[in-house]
């Protein structure tokens, strides 16, 4: 994903994961009696070890080649473009830049994966920090490249970019030109870049290490964040209550640190936005996503207007199922009463997802199967391992990796389907190369949410027991509410934080008040936000690593609901159009990629299609009373 004001090289070096962060270097499998053998990935496809000659050699070569490329091309790109064979001359430079981007991205991805496996390990932390320093030096040498391309006279650039061989990279060049109004001169860009390592990057690292070190007391047992959050889905209400209290107690203890991190990063972003002449607090994210502000505003407005008929309505229904007027906040994701809960073994989860993918397209299942066969997945929860789940694209010359914290819950199966969707998308987009493979967030959640929907529909169609069918439908509605309503509430919270920070530093209490306000609005009166929920904003990694990322989930869910509707009624050829969309990566704008499906996100009624699908499921649940 693009980061605000960063070059493509820096984005690739620091590429963040979709749902959290990258995890440990490991291999083989971990055995859990109930879950079976849980795979642990092998990072040898990147490098055989942190002390390996291959890694040290590539790290040294990266800096040498960066210096050489700068020596050859700095201050000369406009001159090359103006020569009779300008297209060929400039294409040679871009090709070299892309190759070096892939190398730097591979090194950075590997360091991040190793470090995030256990951010409390001093050796990994030092390895990560030292690698970042060296990559930073190499990337500083290359900052001139994208800046100079954007300074080439527009008519000349249009001429050479339309000719082969440079025309291969025309989509990237066109995309790059959109950043031009917000770029600074070379020395300022270099300063911003170098200072980021002791600024935003350092605060991100502090957040990661603080989160990884947290332990939560559950009846005398010290649990990690991921394991404690999992208790909020336990069938026993007393377990859920104790988990919520344990989370709240530790979060409150660390509030001062999290408030400082949040304030500092918000101020850091404000400084960058001011220098780069971004007006709205989220404009830099919209630019990075290549989406118009008015499209996002329309999405947010549509979802907020739908709160009463979606989340408010559903939680009122769920409270009724529990025999209450309102649910405590720790019961929001509780399994339904009187529905048998079971642990789903890993092999069953794997077969479920692959069969759902295969029913849609054998090609899709074949790609997803490689993640299992070639050990591209790391599934078991471990102390120090990053919470959540993600699919990390690494670089086009390698392959993605998927991380889970698999604990056998039905939602874990859906998470596997989600992350494998990302993985399939990343594999298909890789042939576009390091500069055009990355997908803007407007479409980054398409394959993941579509993969979830395929898996859910296959499971639902195969379920005949009324209670199980009701539980499955309720779980899907909750997932969609979490993806659409909750993420838009997150976006609203971020907006309030960043807007308020422009007026001065926010106290921890002020941050908690903003959090409670947006949560009350989005969840409605059937969720009791009692004392203890105030600090639950502090562990959300997206607020730290990727400000305003969260609306991409709602964008993706609503888009996929529309896309799935097309699939259900489409004539033969939908799969081909779908794979063409995924294979495009970042080489085409989202509006162009949606045209073959007859979809237009700029249409005022577009978002209602997805929201009505959620509402329809709630109505179906009401009919099961």
Coordinates of C-alpha atoms in Angstrom, one line a residue:
X1 CA 0.0 0.0 0.0
X2 CA 1.1 3.5 -0.5
X3 CA 2.1 5.6 2.5
X4 CA 1.5 9.3 2.8
X5 CA 4.3 11.1 1.0
X6 CA 6.5 8.1 0.5
X7 CA 8.2 6.9 -2.6
X8 CA 7.3 3.5 -4.0
X9 CA 10.7 2.2 -2.8
X10 CA 10.0 3.3 0.8
X11 CA 6.5 1.8 0.6
X12 CA 8.0 -1.6 -0.5
X13 CA 10.7 -1.6 2.2
X14 CA 8.1 -0.9 4.9
X15 CA 5.2 -2.7 3.4
X16 CA 2.6 -3.3 6.1
X17 CA 0.3 -6.2 6.3
X18 CA -3.4 -6.1 5.8
X19 CA -4.7 -6.8 9.2
X20 CA -1.8 -6.5 11.5
X21 CA 1.9 -7.0 11.1
X22 CA 4.1 -9.7 9.9
X23 CA 5.2 -12.6 12.0
X24 CA 8.0 -14.9 12.9
X25 CA 10.5 -16.8 10.9
X26 CA 9.8 -20.5 11.6
X27 CA 9.3 -23.8 10.0
X28 CA 7.4 -27.1 10.3
X29 CA 4.2 -27.3 12.3
X30 CA 3.0 -26.9 15.8
X31 CA 0.6 -29.6 17.1
X32 CA -2.5 -28.7 19.1
X33 CA -4.5 -31.6 20.4
X34 CA -7.9 -30.1 19.3
X35 CA -6.7 -28.3 16.2
X36 CA -4.2 -30.7 14.8
X37 CA -1.0 -29.7 13.1
X38 CA -0.9 -26.0 12.6
X39 CA 1.6 -24.9 9.9
X40 CA 4.4 -22.6 10.6
X41 CA 5.9 -20.8 7.6
X42 CA 9.4 -21.1 6.2
X43 CA 11.0 -17.8 5.2
X44 CA 13.9 -19.5 3.3
X45 CA 12.2 -18.4 0.0
X46 CA 13.3 -14.9 1.0
X47 CA 16.6 -15.6 2.8
X48 CA 17.9 -18.7 4.7
X49 CA 18.7 -16.7 7.9
X50 CA 19.5 -13.3 9.4
X51 CA 23.2 -14.2 9.4
X52 CA 23.2 -15.8 6.0
X53 CA 25.7 -14.7 3.3
X54 CA 22.8 -14.3 0.9
X55 CA 21.1 -11.7 3.1
X56 CA 24.3 -9.8 3.9
X57 CA 25.3 -9.8 0.3
X58 CA 22.0 -8.4 -0.9
X59 CA 22.0 -5.7 1.7
X60 CA 25.5 -4.6 0.6
X61 CA 24.6 -4.9 -3.0
X62 CA 21.4 -2.8 -2.6
X63 CA 23.4 0.2 -1.3
X64 CA 26.1 -0.1 -4.0
X65 CA 23.5 -0.4 -6.8
X66 CA 21.5 2.5 -5.3
X67 CA 24.6 4.7 -5.4
X68 CA 25.4 3.5 -9.0
X69 CA 21.9 4.3 -10.2
X70 CA 21.9 7.7 -8.6
X71 CA 25.3 8.4 -10.2
X72 CA 24.1 7.4 -13.6
X73 CA 20.7 9.1 -13.6
X74 CA 20.4 11.9 -11.0
X75 CA 19.7 15.2 -12.7
X76 CA 19.6 13.5 -16.1
X77 CA 16.1 12.1 -16.5
X78 CA 14.6 15.1 -18.3
X79 CA 17.6 15.2 -20.7
X80 CA 17.1 11.5 -21.5
X81 CA 13.4 12.0 -22.2
X82 CA 14.2 14.8 -24.6
X83 CA 16.5 12.7 -26.8
X84 CA 15.3 11.1 -30.1
X85 CA 15.2 7.7 -28.4
X86 CA 13.9 9.2 -25.2
X87 CA 11.3 6.4 -24.6
X88 CA 14.0 3.7 -24.7
X89 CA 16.5 5.7 -22.6
X90 CA 13.9 6.4 -19.9
X91 CA 12.6 2.8 -20.0
X92 CA 16.1 1.6 -19.3
X93 CA 16.2 3.8 -16.2
X94 CA 12.8 2.8 -15.0
X95 CA 13.6 -0.9 -15.5
X96 CA 16.7 -0.5 -13.3
X97 CA 14.7 1.4 -10.7
X98 CA 12.1 -1.3 -10.6
X99 CA 14.6 -4.1 -10.3
X100 CA 16.2 -2.3 -7.4
X101 CA 12.8 -1.7 -5.9
X102 CA 12.2 -5.4 -5.8
X103 CA 15.5 -6.1 -4.1
X104 CA 15.0 -3.4 -1.5
X105 CA 11.5 -4.6 -0.9
X106 CA 12.6 -8.2 -0.4
X107 CA 15.2 -7.2 2.2
X108 CA 12.7 -4.9 4.0
X109 CA 9.9 -7.6 3.9
X110 CA 12.2 -10.2 5.3
X111 CA 13.4 -8.0 8.1
X112 CA 9.9 -7.0 9.0
X113 CA 8.7 -10.6 9.0
X114 CA 11.5 -11.8 11.3
X115 CA 11.1 -8.9 13.7
X116 CA 7.4 -9.0 14.0
X117 CA 7.5 -12.7 14.9
X118 CA 8.6 -11.6 18.4
X119 CA 9.1 -7.9 18.9
X120 CA 10.2 -8.5 22.5
X121 CA 13.3 -10.4 21.3
X122 CA 16.3 -8.1 21.5
X123 CA 18.2 -9.9 18.7
X124 CA 15.3 -9.6 16.3
X125 CA 14.8 -5.9 17.3
X126 CA 18.4 -5.1 16.6
X127 CA 18.4 -7.0 13.3
X128 CA 15.3 -5.1 12.2
X129 CA 16.7 -1.7 13.3
X130 CA 20.1 -2.2 11.7
X131 CA 18.5 -3.4 8.5
X132 CA 16.1 -0.4 8.4
X133 CA 19.1 2.0 8.9
X134 CA 20.9 0.5 5.9
X135 CA 17.9 0.4 3.7
X136 CA 17.1 4.0 4.6
X137 CA 20.5 5.0 3.4
X138 CA 20.0 3.3 0.1
X139 CA 16.5 4.7 -0.4
X140 CA 17.7 8.2 0.3
X141 CA 20.0 7.9 -2.7
X142 CA 17.0 7.1 -4.8
X143 CA 14.5 9.7 -3.7
X144 CA 15.4 11.8 -6.7
X145 CA 14.0 9.3 -9.2
X146 CA 10.3 9.7 -8.8
X147 CA 10.7 13.5 -8.1
X148 CA 12.6 14.1 -11.3
X149 CA 10.1 12.0 -13.4
X150 CA 7.3 14.3 -12.2
X151 CA 9.4 17.4 -13.1
X152 CA 9.7 16.4 -16.8
X153 CA 7.6 18.7 -18.9
X154 CA 4.1 17.2 -19.1
X155 CA 3.8 17.2 -22.9
X156 CA 7.2 15.6 -23.3
X157 CA 6.4 12.9 -20.7
X158 CA 3.1 12.2 -22.4
X159 CA 4.9 11.7 -25.7
X160 CA 7.6 9.3 -24.5
X161 CA 5.3 7.4 -22.2
X162 CA 3.0 6.6 -25.1
X163 CA 5.8 5.0 -27.0
X164 CA 7.3 1.6 -26.5
X165 CA 9.2 0.4 -24.5
X166 CA 8.4 3.1 -21.8
X167 CA 4.6 2.6 -22.5
X168 CA 4.8 -0.6 -20.4
X169 CA 5.1 1.6 -17.3
X170 CA 2.6 4.3 -18.5
X171 CA 0.0 3.3 -15.9
X172 CA 2.6 3.8 -13.1
X173 CA 3.8 7.1 -14.6
X174 CA 0.3 8.4 -14.8
X175 CA -0.4 7.3 -11.3
X176 CA 2.9 8.9 -10.1
X177 CA 1.9 12.2 -11.7
X178 CA -1.0 12.5 -9.3
X179 CA 1.5 13.0 -6.4
X180 CA 3.1 15.9 -8.1
X181 CA 1.2 18.8 -6.4
X182 CA 2.2 17.4 -3.0
X183 CA 5.9 16.7 -3.6
X184 CA 8.6 18.8 -2.1
X185 CA 12.1 19.6 -3.4
X186 CA 14.8 17.0 -3.2
X187 CA 16.5 18.1 0.0
X188 CA 13.2 18.4 1.9
X189 CA 12.1 15.0 0.7
X190 CA 15.4 13.6 1.8
X191 CA 15.0 15.2 5.2
X192 CA 11.5 14.0 5.6
X193 CA 12.5 10.5 4.7
X194 CA 15.6 10.3 7.0
X195 CA 13.8 11.9 9.9
X196 CA 10.9 9.4 9.6
X197 CA 13.2 6.6 10.9
X198 CA 13.5 8.4 14.2
X199 CA 10.0 9.8 14.0
X200 CA 6.9 7.9 12.8
X201 CA 8.8 4.6 12.2
X202 CA 10.1 4.7 15.8
X203 CA 6.7 5.4 17.3
X204 CA 5.3 2.6 15.2
X205 CA 7.9 0.3 16.6
X206 CA 7.2 1.4 20.2
X207 CA 3.5 0.6 19.7
X208 CA 4.3 -2.8 18.3
X209 CA 6.7 -3.7 21.1
X210 CA 4.3 -2.4 23.8
X211 CA 1.4 -4.4 22.4
X212 CA 3.5 -7.6 22.0
X213 CA 4.7 -7.4 25.6
X214 CA 1.2 -6.9 27.2
X215 CA -0.1 -9.8 29.3
X216 CA -3.6 -10.2 30.7
X217 CA -4.5 -12.1 33.8
X218 CA -7.3 -14.6 33.3
X219 CA -7.8 -16.6 36.6
X220 CA -4.1 -16.6 37.3
X221 CA -3.0 -17.4 33.7
X222 CA -1.1 -14.7 31.8
X223 CA -2.4 -14.5 28.3
X224 CA -1.3 -12.5 25.2
X225 CA -3.6 -9.9 23.6
X226 CA -4.7 -12.3 20.9
X227 CA -5.7 -15.1 23.2
X228 CA -7.5 -12.7 25.5
X229 CA -9.5 -11.1 22.7
X230 CA -10.5 -14.6 21.6
X231 CA -12.1 -15.1 25.0
X232 CA -14.7 -12.5 24.0
X233 CA -16.1 -15.1 21.7
X234 CA -16.3 -17.8 24.4
X235 CA -19.7 -19.5 25.0
X236 CA -19.4 -18.8 28.7
X237 CA -20.6 -15.2 29.6
X238 CA -18.5 -15.2 32.7
X239 CA -15.4 -15.9 30.7
X240 CA -16.3 -13.0 28.3
X241 CA -16.8 -10.6 31.3
X242 CA -13.5 -11.5 32.9
X243 CA -11.7 -11.1 29.5
X244 CA -13.2 -7.7 29.1
X245 CA -12.1 -6.7 32.6
X246 CA -8.6 -8.0 32.0
X247 CA -8.3 -6.1 28.8
X248 CA -9.6 -2.9 30.3
X249 CA -7.3 -3.1 33.3
X250 CA -4.2 -3.4 31.2
X251 CA -5.2 -0.9 28.6
X252 CA -5.9 1.7 31.3
X253 CA -2.5 1.0 32.8
X254 CA -0.9 1.7 29.4
X255 CA -3.1 4.6 28.4
X256 CA -0.5 7.2 29.0
X257 CA 1.9 5.5 26.5
X258 CA -0.8 4.9 23.9
X259 CA -2.1 8.5 24.2
X260 CA 1.4 9.8 23.7
X261 CA 2.0 7.6 20.6
X262 CA -1.4 8.7 19.1
X263 CA -0.8 12.4 19.8
X264 CA 2.7 12.3 18.4
X265 CA 1.8 10.4 15.2
X266 CA -1.2 12.7 14.6
X267 CA 1.0 15.7 15.0
X268 CA 3.6 14.2 12.7
X269 CA 0.9 13.6 10.1
X270 CA -0.4 17.2 10.5
X271 CA 3.1 18.6 9.8
X272 CA 3.5 16.4 6.7
X273 CA 0.0 17.3 5.5
X274 CA 0.7 21.0 6.0
X275 CA 4.0 21.0 4.1
X276 CA 2.5 18.9 1.3
X277 CA -0.6 21.1 1.1
X278 CA -3.3 18.6 1.9
X279 CA -6.5 20.2 3.0
X280 CA -8.5 17.5 4.8
X281 CA -7.0 15.2 7.4
X282 CA -7.7 12.2 5.2
X283 CA -6.8 13.6 1.8
X284 CA -3.4 12.0 1.7
X285 CA -5.0 8.6 2.3
X286 CA -7.5 9.3 -0.5
X287 CA -4.7 10.2 -2.9
X288 CA -2.7 7.1 -1.9
X289 CA -5.9 5.0 -2.5
X290 CA -6.5 6.8 -5.8
X291 CA -10.1 7.5 -4.8
X292 CA -12.0 10.7 -4.8
X293 CA -12.9 12.3 -1.5
X294 CA -16.5 12.6 -2.5
X295 CA -16.7 8.9 -3.1
X296 CA -15.5 8.1 0.4
X297 CA -17.7 10.8 1.9
X298 CA -20.7 9.2 0.1
X299 CA -19.8 5.8 1.5
X300 CA -19.4 7.1 5.0
X301 CA -22.7 9.0 4.8
X302 CA -24.6 6.0 3.5
X303 CA -23.2 3.7 6.3
X304 CA -23.9 6.2 9.1
X305 CA -27.4 6.7 7.8
X306 CA -27.9 2.9 7.9
X307 CA -26.8 2.5 11.5
X308 CA -30.4 2.2 12.8
X309 CA -31.5 -0.4 10.3
X310 CA -28.2 -2.4 10.5
X311 CA -26.3 -2.5 13.7
X312 CA -29.0 -1.0 16.0
X313 CA -31.6 -3.4 14.6
X314 CA -29.4 -6.5 14.7
X315 CA -28.1 -6.0 18.3
X316 CA -31.6 -5.4 19.5
X317 CA -32.5 -8.7 17.9
X318 CA -29.5 -10.4 19.5
X319 CA -30.3 -9.0 22.9
X320 CA -33.7 -10.5 22.6
X321 CA -32.2 -13.9 21.8
X322 CA -30.3 -13.6 25.1
X323 CA -33.4 -12.6 27.0
X324 CA -32.2 -9.0 27.7
X325 CA -33.1 -5.5 26.8
X326 CA -29.4 -4.7 26.1
X327 CA -26.1 -6.7 25.8
X328 CA -23.0 -5.8 27.7
X329 CA -20.2 -4.7 25.4
X330 CA -18.3 -8.0 26.0
X331 CA -21.3 -9.9 24.7
X332 CA -21.4 -8.2 21.3
X333 CA -19.6 -11.0 19.5
X334 CA -20.8 -13.8 21.8
X335 CA -22.0 -17.0 20.1
X336 CA -25.7 -17.6 20.1
X337 CA -27.3 -19.3 23.1
X338 CA -28.4 -22.9 22.8
X339 CA -26.2 -23.5 19.8
X340 CA -23.5 -26.2 20.1
X341 CA -20.0 -24.8 19.9
X342 CA -17.2 -27.0 18.6
X343 CA -13.5 -26.6 17.8
X344 CA -12.8 -26.8 14.0
X345 CA -9.6 -28.7 13.3
X346 CA -7.1 -27.1 10.9
X347 CA -7.5 -29.7 8.2
X348 CA -11.2 -29.2 8.1
X349 CA -10.8 -25.4 7.8
X350 CA -8.3 -25.9 5.0
X351 CA -10.6 -28.3 3.1
X352 CA -13.7 -26.1 3.6
X353 CA -12.0 -23.0 2.1
X354 CA -10.3 -24.9 -0.7
X355 CA -13.6 -26.6 -1.7
X356 CA -15.4 -23.2 -1.7
X357 CA -12.7 -21.7 -3.8
X358 CA -12.7 -24.7 -6.1
X359 CA -16.4 -24.5 -6.7
X360 CA -16.0 -21.0 -7.9
X361 CA -12.9 -21.7 -10.0
X362 CA -10.3 -24.5 -10.0
X363 CA -7.7 -22.0 -10.8
X364 CA -8.5 -20.1 -7.6
X365 CA -8.3 -23.2 -5.5
X366 CA -5.0 -24.2 -7.2
X367 CA -3.3 -20.9 -6.2
X368 CA -4.7 -21.1 -2.7
X369 CA -3.5 -24.7 -2.2
X370 CA 0.1 -23.6 -2.7
X371 CA -0.1 -21.6 0.5
X372 CA -0.7 -24.9 2.4
X373 CA 1.6 -27.2 0.3
X374 CA 4.6 -24.8 0.2
X375 CA 4.4 -23.6 3.8
X376 CA 3.4 -20.0 3.1
X377 CA 1.1 -19.9 6.2
X378 CA 1.9 -19.4 9.8
X379 CA -1.1 -20.4 11.9
X380 CA -0.4 -21.1 15.6
X381 CA -0.7 -18.4 18.3
X382 CA 2.7 -17.8 20.0
X383 CA 4.0 -15.5 22.7
X384 CA 5.4 -12.3 21.1
X385 CA 3.7 -13.1 17.7
X386 CA 1.7 -10.2 16.2
X387 CA -2.0 -10.4 16.9
X388 CA -4.7 -10.6 14.2
X389 CA -4.1 -11.9 10.7
X390 CA -2.6 -10.7 7.5
X391 CA -1.5 -11.5 4.0
X392 CA 1.9 -10.0 3.2
X393 CA 2.7 -9.6 -0.5
X394 CA 6.5 -9.3 0.0
X395 CA 7.7 -8.6 -3.6
X396 CA 6.8 -9.9 -7.1
X397 CA 10.0 -12.0 -7.4
X398 CA 8.9 -14.0 -4.3
X399 CA 5.4 -14.8 -3.1
X400 CA 3.0 -13.7 -0.3
X401 CA 2.9 -15.1 3.2
X402 CA -0.2 -15.4 5.4
X403 CA -0.3 -15.2 9.1
X404 CA -3.2 -16.3 11.3
X405 CA -3.7 -16.9 15.0
X406 CA -5.9 -19.9 14.4
X407 CA -7.9 -21.1 17.4
X408 CA -10.6 -23.2 15.8
X409 CA -13.5 -20.8 16.0
X410 CA -15.9 -20.4 13.0
X411 CA -14.6 -16.9 12.6
X412 CA -11.1 -18.3 12.2
X413 CA -12.2 -20.3 9.2
X414 CA -13.7 -17.1 7.7
X415 CA -10.4 -15.3 8.5
X416 CA -8.5 -18.0 6.6
X417 CA -10.8 -17.6 3.6
X418 CA -10.3 -13.8 3.9
X419 CA -6.5 -13.9 4.0
X420 CA -6.2 -16.5 1.3
X421 CA -8.2 -14.2 -0.9
X422 CA -5.6 -11.5 -0.4
X423 CA -2.9 -14.1 -1.1
X424 CA -4.5 -15.2 -4.4
X425 CA -4.9 -11.5 -5.4
X426 CA -1.2 -10.8 -4.6
X427 CA -0.1 -13.8 -6.6
X428 CA -2.1 -12.8 -9.6
X429 CA -1.0 -9.2 -9.5
X430 CA 2.7 -10.0 -9.1
X431 CA 3.5 -10.3 -12.9
X432 CA 2.9 -6.5 -13.1
X433 CA 6.2 -6.0 -11.4
X434 CA 7.3 -4.1 -8.4
X435 CA 6.0 -0.8 -9.5
X436 CA 2.5 -1.8 -10.7
X437 CA 1.7 -4.9 -8.6
X438 CA 0.6 -3.1 -5.4
X439 CA -3.2 -2.6 -5.4
X440 CA -4.8 0.6 -4.1
X441 CA -7.0 0.1 -1.0
X442 CA -10.1 0.7 -3.0
X443 CA -9.7 -2.8 -4.4
X444 CA -7.3 -4.4 -1.9
X445 CA -10.2 -5.9 0.1
X446 CA -12.1 -7.2 -2.9
X447 CA -10.6 -10.7 -3.2
X448 CA -10.5 -11.2 0.5
X449 CA -14.1 -10.4 1.2
X450 CA -15.2 -12.3 -1.9
X451 CA -13.3 -15.3 -0.7
X452 CA -15.2 -15.0 2.6
X453 CA -18.5 -14.8 0.8
X454 CA -17.8 -17.9 -1.3
X455 CA -16.9 -19.9 1.8
X456 CA -19.9 -18.6 3.8
X457 CA -22.4 -19.4 1.0
X458 CA -21.0 -22.9 0.5
X459 CA -21.3 -23.6 4.2
X460 CA -24.7 -22.1 4.5
X461 CA -26.0 -24.1 1.5
X462 CA -24.8 -27.3 3.0
X463 CA -26.5 -26.7 6.4
X464 CA -30.0 -28.1 7.1
X465 CA -30.2 -27.8 10.8
X466 CA -32.3 -24.6 11.6
X467 CA -30.3 -23.7 14.7
X468 CA -27.0 -24.0 13.0
X469 CA -28.3 -22.2 9.9
X470 CA -29.4 -19.3 12.2
X471 CA -26.1 -19.3 14.0
X472 CA -24.2 -19.1 10.7
X473 CA -26.4 -16.4 9.3
X474 CA -26.0 -14.4 12.5
X475 CA -22.2 -14.8 12.5
X476 CA -22.1 -13.5 8.9
X477 CA -24.2 -10.5 9.8
X478 CA -21.9 -9.8 12.7
X479 CA -18.9 -10.1 10.4
X480 CA -20.4 -7.7 7.9
X481 CA -21.4 -5.2 10.7
X482 CA -17.8 -5.4 12.0
X483 CA -16.5 -4.9 8.5
X484 CA -18.8 -2.0 7.4
X485 CA -20.4 -0.3 10.5
X486 CA -17.5 -0.8 12.9
X487 CA -14.8 0.3 10.4
X488 CA -16.7 3.4 9.4
X489 CA -17.0 4.2 13.1
X490 CA -13.2 3.7 13.4
X491 CA -12.8 6.1 10.5
X492 CA -15.1 8.7 12.2
X493 CA -13.0 8.3 15.4
X494 CA -9.8 8.9 13.5
X495 CA -11.2 12.0 11.8
X496 CA -12.2 13.4 15.2
X497 CA -8.8 12.6 16.7
X498 CA -6.8 14.2 13.9
X499 CA -9.1 17.2 13.6
X500 CA -8.9 17.8 17.4
X501 CA -5.1 17.3 17.4
X502 CA -4.8 20.3 15.1
X503 CA -6.1 22.4 18.0
X504 CA -3.7 20.9 20.6
X505 CA -2.7 17.7 22.4
X506 CA -5.4 15.4 23.5
X507 CA -5.5 13.9 26.9
X508 CA -6.1 10.1 27.3
X509 CA -9.5 11.0 28.7
X510 CA -10.4 13.1 25.7
X511 CA -9.4 10.2 23.4
X512 CA -11.6 7.9 25.4
X513 CA -14.5 10.3 25.2
X514 CA -14.2 10.5 21.4
X515 CA -14.1 6.7 21.2
X516 CA -17.2 6.2 23.4
X517 CA -19.1 8.8 21.3
X518 CA -18.6 7.1 18.0
X519 CA -19.1 3.7 19.4
X520 CA -22.5 4.7 21.0
X521 CA -23.6 6.2 17.7
X522 CA -22.6 3.1 15.7
X523 CA -23.6 0.3 18.0
X524 CA -26.9 1.7 19.2
X525 CA -28.8 1.4 22.5
X526 CA -28.9 -2.4 22.6
X527 CA -25.1 -2.5 23.4
X528 CA -24.4 -1.3 26.9
X529 CA -21.1 0.6 26.8
X530 CA -20.4 0.5 30.6
X531 CA -17.3 1.6 32.4
X532 CA -14.3 -0.3 31.2
X533 CA -14.8 0.1 27.4
X534 CA -13.3 3.6 27.3
X535 CA -9.7 2.5 26.5
X536 CA -10.5 -0.1 23.8
X537 CA -9.3 2.2 21.1
X538 CA -5.7 1.9 22.1
X539 CA -4.9 -1.6 20.6
X540 CA -6.2 -1.0 17.0
X541 CA -3.0 -1.2 14.9
X542 CA -4.5 0.5 11.8
X543 CA -4.7 3.8 13.7
X544 CA -1.0 3.7 14.2
X545 CA 0.4 2.1 11.1
X546 CA -2.0 3.3 8.4
X547 CA -4.2 6.3 9.3
X548 CA -7.6 6.2 7.7
X549 CA -6.9 2.7 6.2
X550 CA -10.1 1.4 7.8
X551 CA -12.6 2.7 5.3
X552 CA -11.2 0.3 2.8
X553 CA -12.9 -2.6 4.6
X554 CA -16.3 -1.0 4.3
X555 CA -15.5 0.0 0.7
X556 CA -14.5 -3.6 -0.1
X557 CA -17.5 -5.3 1.7
X558 CA -20.1 -3.1 0.0
X559 CA -18.3 -3.5 -3.4
X560 CA -18.2 -7.3 -3.0
X561 CA -21.8 -7.5 -2.1
X562 CA -22.5 -5.8 -5.4
X563 CA -20.0 -8.0 -7.2
X564 CA -21.5 -11.2 -5.7
X565 CA -24.9 -10.1 -6.8
X566 CA -23.5 -9.8 -10.4
X567 CA -21.9 -13.3 -10.0
X568 CA -25.2 -14.8 -8.9
X569 CA -27.0 -13.6 -12.0
X570 CA -24.1 -13.4 -14.4
X571 CA -23.8 -15.3 -17.6
X572 CA -20.7 -17.4 -18.3
X573 CA -17.5 -15.5 -18.2
X574 CA -17.7 -13.9 -14.7
X575 CA -14.7 -15.8 -13.5
X576 CA -12.6 -14.5 -16.4
X577 CA -13.6 -10.9 -15.7
X578 CA -13.0 -11.4 -12.0
X579 CA -9.4 -12.8 -12.5
X580 CA -8.7 -9.9 -15.0
X581 CA -9.7 -7.5 -12.2
X582 CA -7.3 -9.2 -9.7
X583 CA -4.5 -9.6 -12.2
X584 CA -4.5 -5.9 -13.0
X585 CA -2.9 -5.1 -9.6
X586 CA -2.3 -1.3 -9.5
X587 CA -2.1 -0.9 -13.3
X588 CA -5.6 0.4 -13.8
X589 CA -7.9 2.7 -11.8
X590 CA -10.7 1.1 -9.8
X591 CA -13.4 2.7 -11.9
X592 CA -12.1 1.2 -15.1
X593 CA -11.8 -2.3 -13.5
X594 CA -15.4 -2.2 -12.3
X595 CA -16.9 -1.3 -15.6
X596 CA -17.0 -4.8 -17.0
X597 CA -19.3 -5.7 -14.1
X598 CA -21.6 -2.8 -14.7
X599 CA -20.7 -1.2 -11.3
X600 CA -19.9 2.5 -10.7
X601 CA -18.9 3.6 -7.2
X602 CA -19.7 7.2 -8.1
X603 CA -23.3 6.3 -8.5
X604 CA -25.2 7.7 -5.5
X605 CA -27.1 4.4 -5.2
X606 CA -24.1 2.1 -5.4
X607 CA -23.5 1.8 -1.7
X608 CA -27.1 1.0 -1.0
X609 CA -26.8 -2.3 -2.9
X610 CA -24.3 -3.7 -0.4
X611 CA -26.1 -2.2 2.6
X612 CA -29.4 -3.7 1.5
X613 CA -27.8 -7.1 1.4
X614 CA -26.9 -6.9 5.0
X615 CA -30.3 -5.6 5.9
X616 CA -31.9 -8.5 4.0
X617 CA -30.0 -11.0 6.1
X618 CA -31.2 -9.3 9.3
X619 CA -34.7 -9.5 8.0
X620 CA -34.2 -13.2 7.3
X621 CA -33.0 -13.7 10.9
X622 CA -36.0 -11.9 12.2
X623 CA -38.2 -14.3 10.3
X624 CA -36.5 -17.2 12.1
X625 CA -38.0 -16.2 15.5

